[in-house]
mmCIF file of C-alpha atoms in Angstrom:
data_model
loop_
_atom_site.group_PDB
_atom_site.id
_atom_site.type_symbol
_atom_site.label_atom_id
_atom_site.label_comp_id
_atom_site.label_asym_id
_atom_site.label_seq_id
_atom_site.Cartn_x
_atom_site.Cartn_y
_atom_site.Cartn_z
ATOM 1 C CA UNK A 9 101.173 57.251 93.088
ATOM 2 C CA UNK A 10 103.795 59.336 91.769
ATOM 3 C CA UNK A 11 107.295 58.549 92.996
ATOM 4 C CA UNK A 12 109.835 60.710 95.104
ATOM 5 C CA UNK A 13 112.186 60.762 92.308
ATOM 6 C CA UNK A 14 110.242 62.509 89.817
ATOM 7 C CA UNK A 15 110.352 65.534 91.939
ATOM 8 C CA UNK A 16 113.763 65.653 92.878
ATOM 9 C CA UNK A 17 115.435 69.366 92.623
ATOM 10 C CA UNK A 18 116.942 68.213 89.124
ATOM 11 C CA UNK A 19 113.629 67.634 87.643
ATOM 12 C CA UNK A 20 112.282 70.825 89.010
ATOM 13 C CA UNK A 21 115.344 72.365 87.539
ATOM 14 C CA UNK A 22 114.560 71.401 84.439
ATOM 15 C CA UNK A 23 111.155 71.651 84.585
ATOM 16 C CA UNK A 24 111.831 75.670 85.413
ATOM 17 C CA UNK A 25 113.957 75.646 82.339
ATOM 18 C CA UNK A 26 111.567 73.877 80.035
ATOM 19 C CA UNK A 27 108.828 76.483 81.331
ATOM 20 C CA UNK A 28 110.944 79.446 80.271
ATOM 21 C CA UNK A 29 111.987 78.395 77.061
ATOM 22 C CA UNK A 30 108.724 78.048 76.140
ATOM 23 C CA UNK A 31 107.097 81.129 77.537
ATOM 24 C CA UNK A 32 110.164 82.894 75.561
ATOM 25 C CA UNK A 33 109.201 80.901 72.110
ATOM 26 C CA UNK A 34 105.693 82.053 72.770
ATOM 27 C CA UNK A 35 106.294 85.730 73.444
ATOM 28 C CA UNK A 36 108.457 86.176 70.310
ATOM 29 C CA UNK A 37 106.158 84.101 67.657
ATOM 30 C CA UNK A 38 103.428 85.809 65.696
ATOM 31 C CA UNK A 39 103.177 89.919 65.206
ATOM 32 C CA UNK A 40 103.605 92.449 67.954
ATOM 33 C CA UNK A 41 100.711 93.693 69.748
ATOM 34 C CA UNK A 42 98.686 96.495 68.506
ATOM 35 C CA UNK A 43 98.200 100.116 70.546
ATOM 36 C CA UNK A 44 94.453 99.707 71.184
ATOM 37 C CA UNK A 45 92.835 102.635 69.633
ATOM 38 C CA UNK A 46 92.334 105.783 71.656
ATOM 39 C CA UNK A 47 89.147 106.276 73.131
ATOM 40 C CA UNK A 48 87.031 109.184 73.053
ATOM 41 C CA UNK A 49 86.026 109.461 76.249
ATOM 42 C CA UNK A 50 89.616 109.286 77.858
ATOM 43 C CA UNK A 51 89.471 112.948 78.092
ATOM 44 C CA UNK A 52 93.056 114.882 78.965
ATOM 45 C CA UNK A 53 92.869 117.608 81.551
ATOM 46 C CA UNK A 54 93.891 121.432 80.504
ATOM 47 C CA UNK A 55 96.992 121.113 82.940
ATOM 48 C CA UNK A 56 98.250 117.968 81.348
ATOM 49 C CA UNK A 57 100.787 119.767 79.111
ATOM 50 C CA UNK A 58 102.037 122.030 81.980
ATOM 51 C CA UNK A 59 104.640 121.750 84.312
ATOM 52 C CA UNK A 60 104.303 121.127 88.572
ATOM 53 C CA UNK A 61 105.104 125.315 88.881
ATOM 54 C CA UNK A 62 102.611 126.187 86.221
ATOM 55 C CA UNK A 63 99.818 124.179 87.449
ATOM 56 C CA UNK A 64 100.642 125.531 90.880
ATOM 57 C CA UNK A 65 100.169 129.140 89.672
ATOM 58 C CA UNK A 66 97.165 127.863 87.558
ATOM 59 C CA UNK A 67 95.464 126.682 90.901
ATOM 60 C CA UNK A 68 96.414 129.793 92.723
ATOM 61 C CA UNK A 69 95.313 132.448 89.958
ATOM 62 C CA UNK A 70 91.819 130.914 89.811
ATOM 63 C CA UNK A 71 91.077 130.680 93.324
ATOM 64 C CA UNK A 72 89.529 133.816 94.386
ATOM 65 C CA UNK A 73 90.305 135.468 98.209
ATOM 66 C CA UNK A 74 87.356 136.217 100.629
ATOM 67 C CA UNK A 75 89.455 139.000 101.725
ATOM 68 C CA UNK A 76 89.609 140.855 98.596
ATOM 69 C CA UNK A 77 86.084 140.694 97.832
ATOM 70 C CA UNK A 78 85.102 141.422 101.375
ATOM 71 C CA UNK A 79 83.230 138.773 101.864
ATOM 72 C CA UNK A 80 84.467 138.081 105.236
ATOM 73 C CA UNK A 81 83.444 139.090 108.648
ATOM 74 C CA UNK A 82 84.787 141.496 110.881
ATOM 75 C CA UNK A 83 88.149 142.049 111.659
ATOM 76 C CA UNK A 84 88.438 140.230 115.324
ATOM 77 C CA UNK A 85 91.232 142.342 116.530
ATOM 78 C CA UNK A 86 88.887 145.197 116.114
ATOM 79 C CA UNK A 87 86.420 143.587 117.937
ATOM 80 C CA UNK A 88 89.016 142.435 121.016
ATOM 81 C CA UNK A 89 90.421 146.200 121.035
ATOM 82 C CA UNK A 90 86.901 147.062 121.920
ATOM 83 C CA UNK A 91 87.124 145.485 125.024
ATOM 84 C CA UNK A 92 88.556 148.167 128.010
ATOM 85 C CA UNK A 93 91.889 146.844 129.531
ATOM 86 C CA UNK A 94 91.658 144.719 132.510
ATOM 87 C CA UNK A 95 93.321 146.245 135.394
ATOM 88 C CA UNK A 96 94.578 143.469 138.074
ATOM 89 C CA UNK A 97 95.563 144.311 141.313
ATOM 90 C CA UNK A 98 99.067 142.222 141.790
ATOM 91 C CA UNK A 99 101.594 142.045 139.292
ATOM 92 C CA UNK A 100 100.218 138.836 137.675
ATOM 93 C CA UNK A 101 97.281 138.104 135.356
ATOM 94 C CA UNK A 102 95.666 134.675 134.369
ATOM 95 C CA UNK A 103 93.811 134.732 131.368
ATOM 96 C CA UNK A 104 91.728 131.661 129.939
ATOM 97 C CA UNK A 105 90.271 133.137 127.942
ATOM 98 C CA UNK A 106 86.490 132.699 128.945
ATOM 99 C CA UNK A 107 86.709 129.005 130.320
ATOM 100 C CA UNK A 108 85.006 126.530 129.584
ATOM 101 C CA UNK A 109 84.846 124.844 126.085
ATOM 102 C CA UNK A 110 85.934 127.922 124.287
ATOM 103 C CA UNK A 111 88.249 128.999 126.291
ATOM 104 C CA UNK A 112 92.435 128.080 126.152
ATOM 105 C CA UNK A 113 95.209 126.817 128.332
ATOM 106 C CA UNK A 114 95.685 129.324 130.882
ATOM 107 C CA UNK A 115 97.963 131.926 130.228
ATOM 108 C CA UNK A 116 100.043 133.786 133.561
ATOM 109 C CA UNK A 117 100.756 137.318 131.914
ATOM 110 C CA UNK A 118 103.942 139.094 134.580
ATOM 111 C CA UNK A 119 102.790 142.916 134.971
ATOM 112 C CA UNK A 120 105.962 143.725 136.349
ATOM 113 C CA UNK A 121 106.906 146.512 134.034
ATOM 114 C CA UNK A 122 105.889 149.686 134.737
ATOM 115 C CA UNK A 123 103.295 151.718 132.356
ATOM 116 C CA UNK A 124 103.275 148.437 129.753
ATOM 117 C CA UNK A 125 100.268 146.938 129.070
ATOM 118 C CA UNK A 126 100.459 143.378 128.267
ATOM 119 C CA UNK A 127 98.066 140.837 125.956
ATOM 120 C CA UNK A 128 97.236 137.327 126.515
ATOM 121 C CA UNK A 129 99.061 135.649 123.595
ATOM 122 C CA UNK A 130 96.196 133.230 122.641
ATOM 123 C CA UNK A 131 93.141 135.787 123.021
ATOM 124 C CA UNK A 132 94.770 139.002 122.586
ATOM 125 C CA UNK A 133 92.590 140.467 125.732
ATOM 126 C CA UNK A 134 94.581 143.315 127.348
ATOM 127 C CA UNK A 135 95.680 143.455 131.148
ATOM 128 C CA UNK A 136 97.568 146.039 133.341
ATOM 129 C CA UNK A 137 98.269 146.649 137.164
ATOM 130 C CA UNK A 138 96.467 149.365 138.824
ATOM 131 C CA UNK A 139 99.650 150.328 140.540
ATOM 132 C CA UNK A 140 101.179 150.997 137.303
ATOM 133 C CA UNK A 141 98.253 151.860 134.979
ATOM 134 C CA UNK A 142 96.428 155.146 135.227
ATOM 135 C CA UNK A 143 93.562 155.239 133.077
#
C-alpha cells in the first residue's frame, strides 16, 4: 500500500506542474495541424453572404400573401354585418357570443347612449335599445 505522504498537497502540486509542462512540450513539438480539406458536400446556403436585414427582406419578398392572390375566404366582417342588429329591451346587453365551446367571455355592452349602436368587442355582433333605436 501506498503511503499518506506520497499524496500530500506538495506532491500533487508538483504533480499538476509536471502534467503541464509536458502537455505544453507536446503541443508545441512537431508541425502545426493541417485545415482538413473542404468537403463537397458541406454546401453554403444563398443567404450566407448576406446580412440579418437582407435575409429578413429575402424571407419576406419570397413569401407570397393569401390576400393578394385571393385565395382566402370571405371577409367575416361582411358576413357579421349581415346579421340585423339586436334590439334589447333595458339599457344593457350580454353577448357571448353563441356559448358554448365557440363562444367568448361574456361581454356586458351599456346602451345608455341615445341613437348609438354598440358592438360586442370580441364578436363584433351589433346591439341597440328599443327605447332608443328605431328601425
Amino acid at each position: 500500500m501506498l503511503s499518506r505522504a506520497v499524496f500530500s498537497s506538495a506532491n500533487r502540486r508538483v504533480w499538476k506542474i509536471a502534467n503541464v509542462d509536458a502537455l505544453r512540450h507536446l503541443s508545441t513539438s512537431g508541425p502545426p495541424p493541417s485545415v482538413p480539406p473542404k468537403s463537397p458536400y458541406n454546401i453554403e446556403p444563398d443567404t450566407a453572404d448576406k446580412s440579418k436585414e437582407e435575409m429578413r427582406l429575402h424571407y419576406r419578398s419570397n413569401e407570397e400573401s393569401e390576400f393578394k392572390l385571393g385565395k382566402h375566404r370571405s371577409n367575416a366582417l361582411e358576413l357579421v354585418e349581415k346579421f340585423p342588429i339586436i334590439e334589447v329591451e333595458g339599457e344593457m346587453a350580454i353577448c357571448d357570443g353563441g356559448g358554448g365551446a365557440l363562444g367568448h367571455p361574456l361581454e356586458y355592452i351599456s346602451l345608455e347612449r341615445p341613437g348609438v349602436v354598440e358592438r360586442c368587442k370580441y364578436c363584433g355582433l351589433r346591439y341597440a335599445s328599443k327605447k332608443w333605436h328605431k328601425a
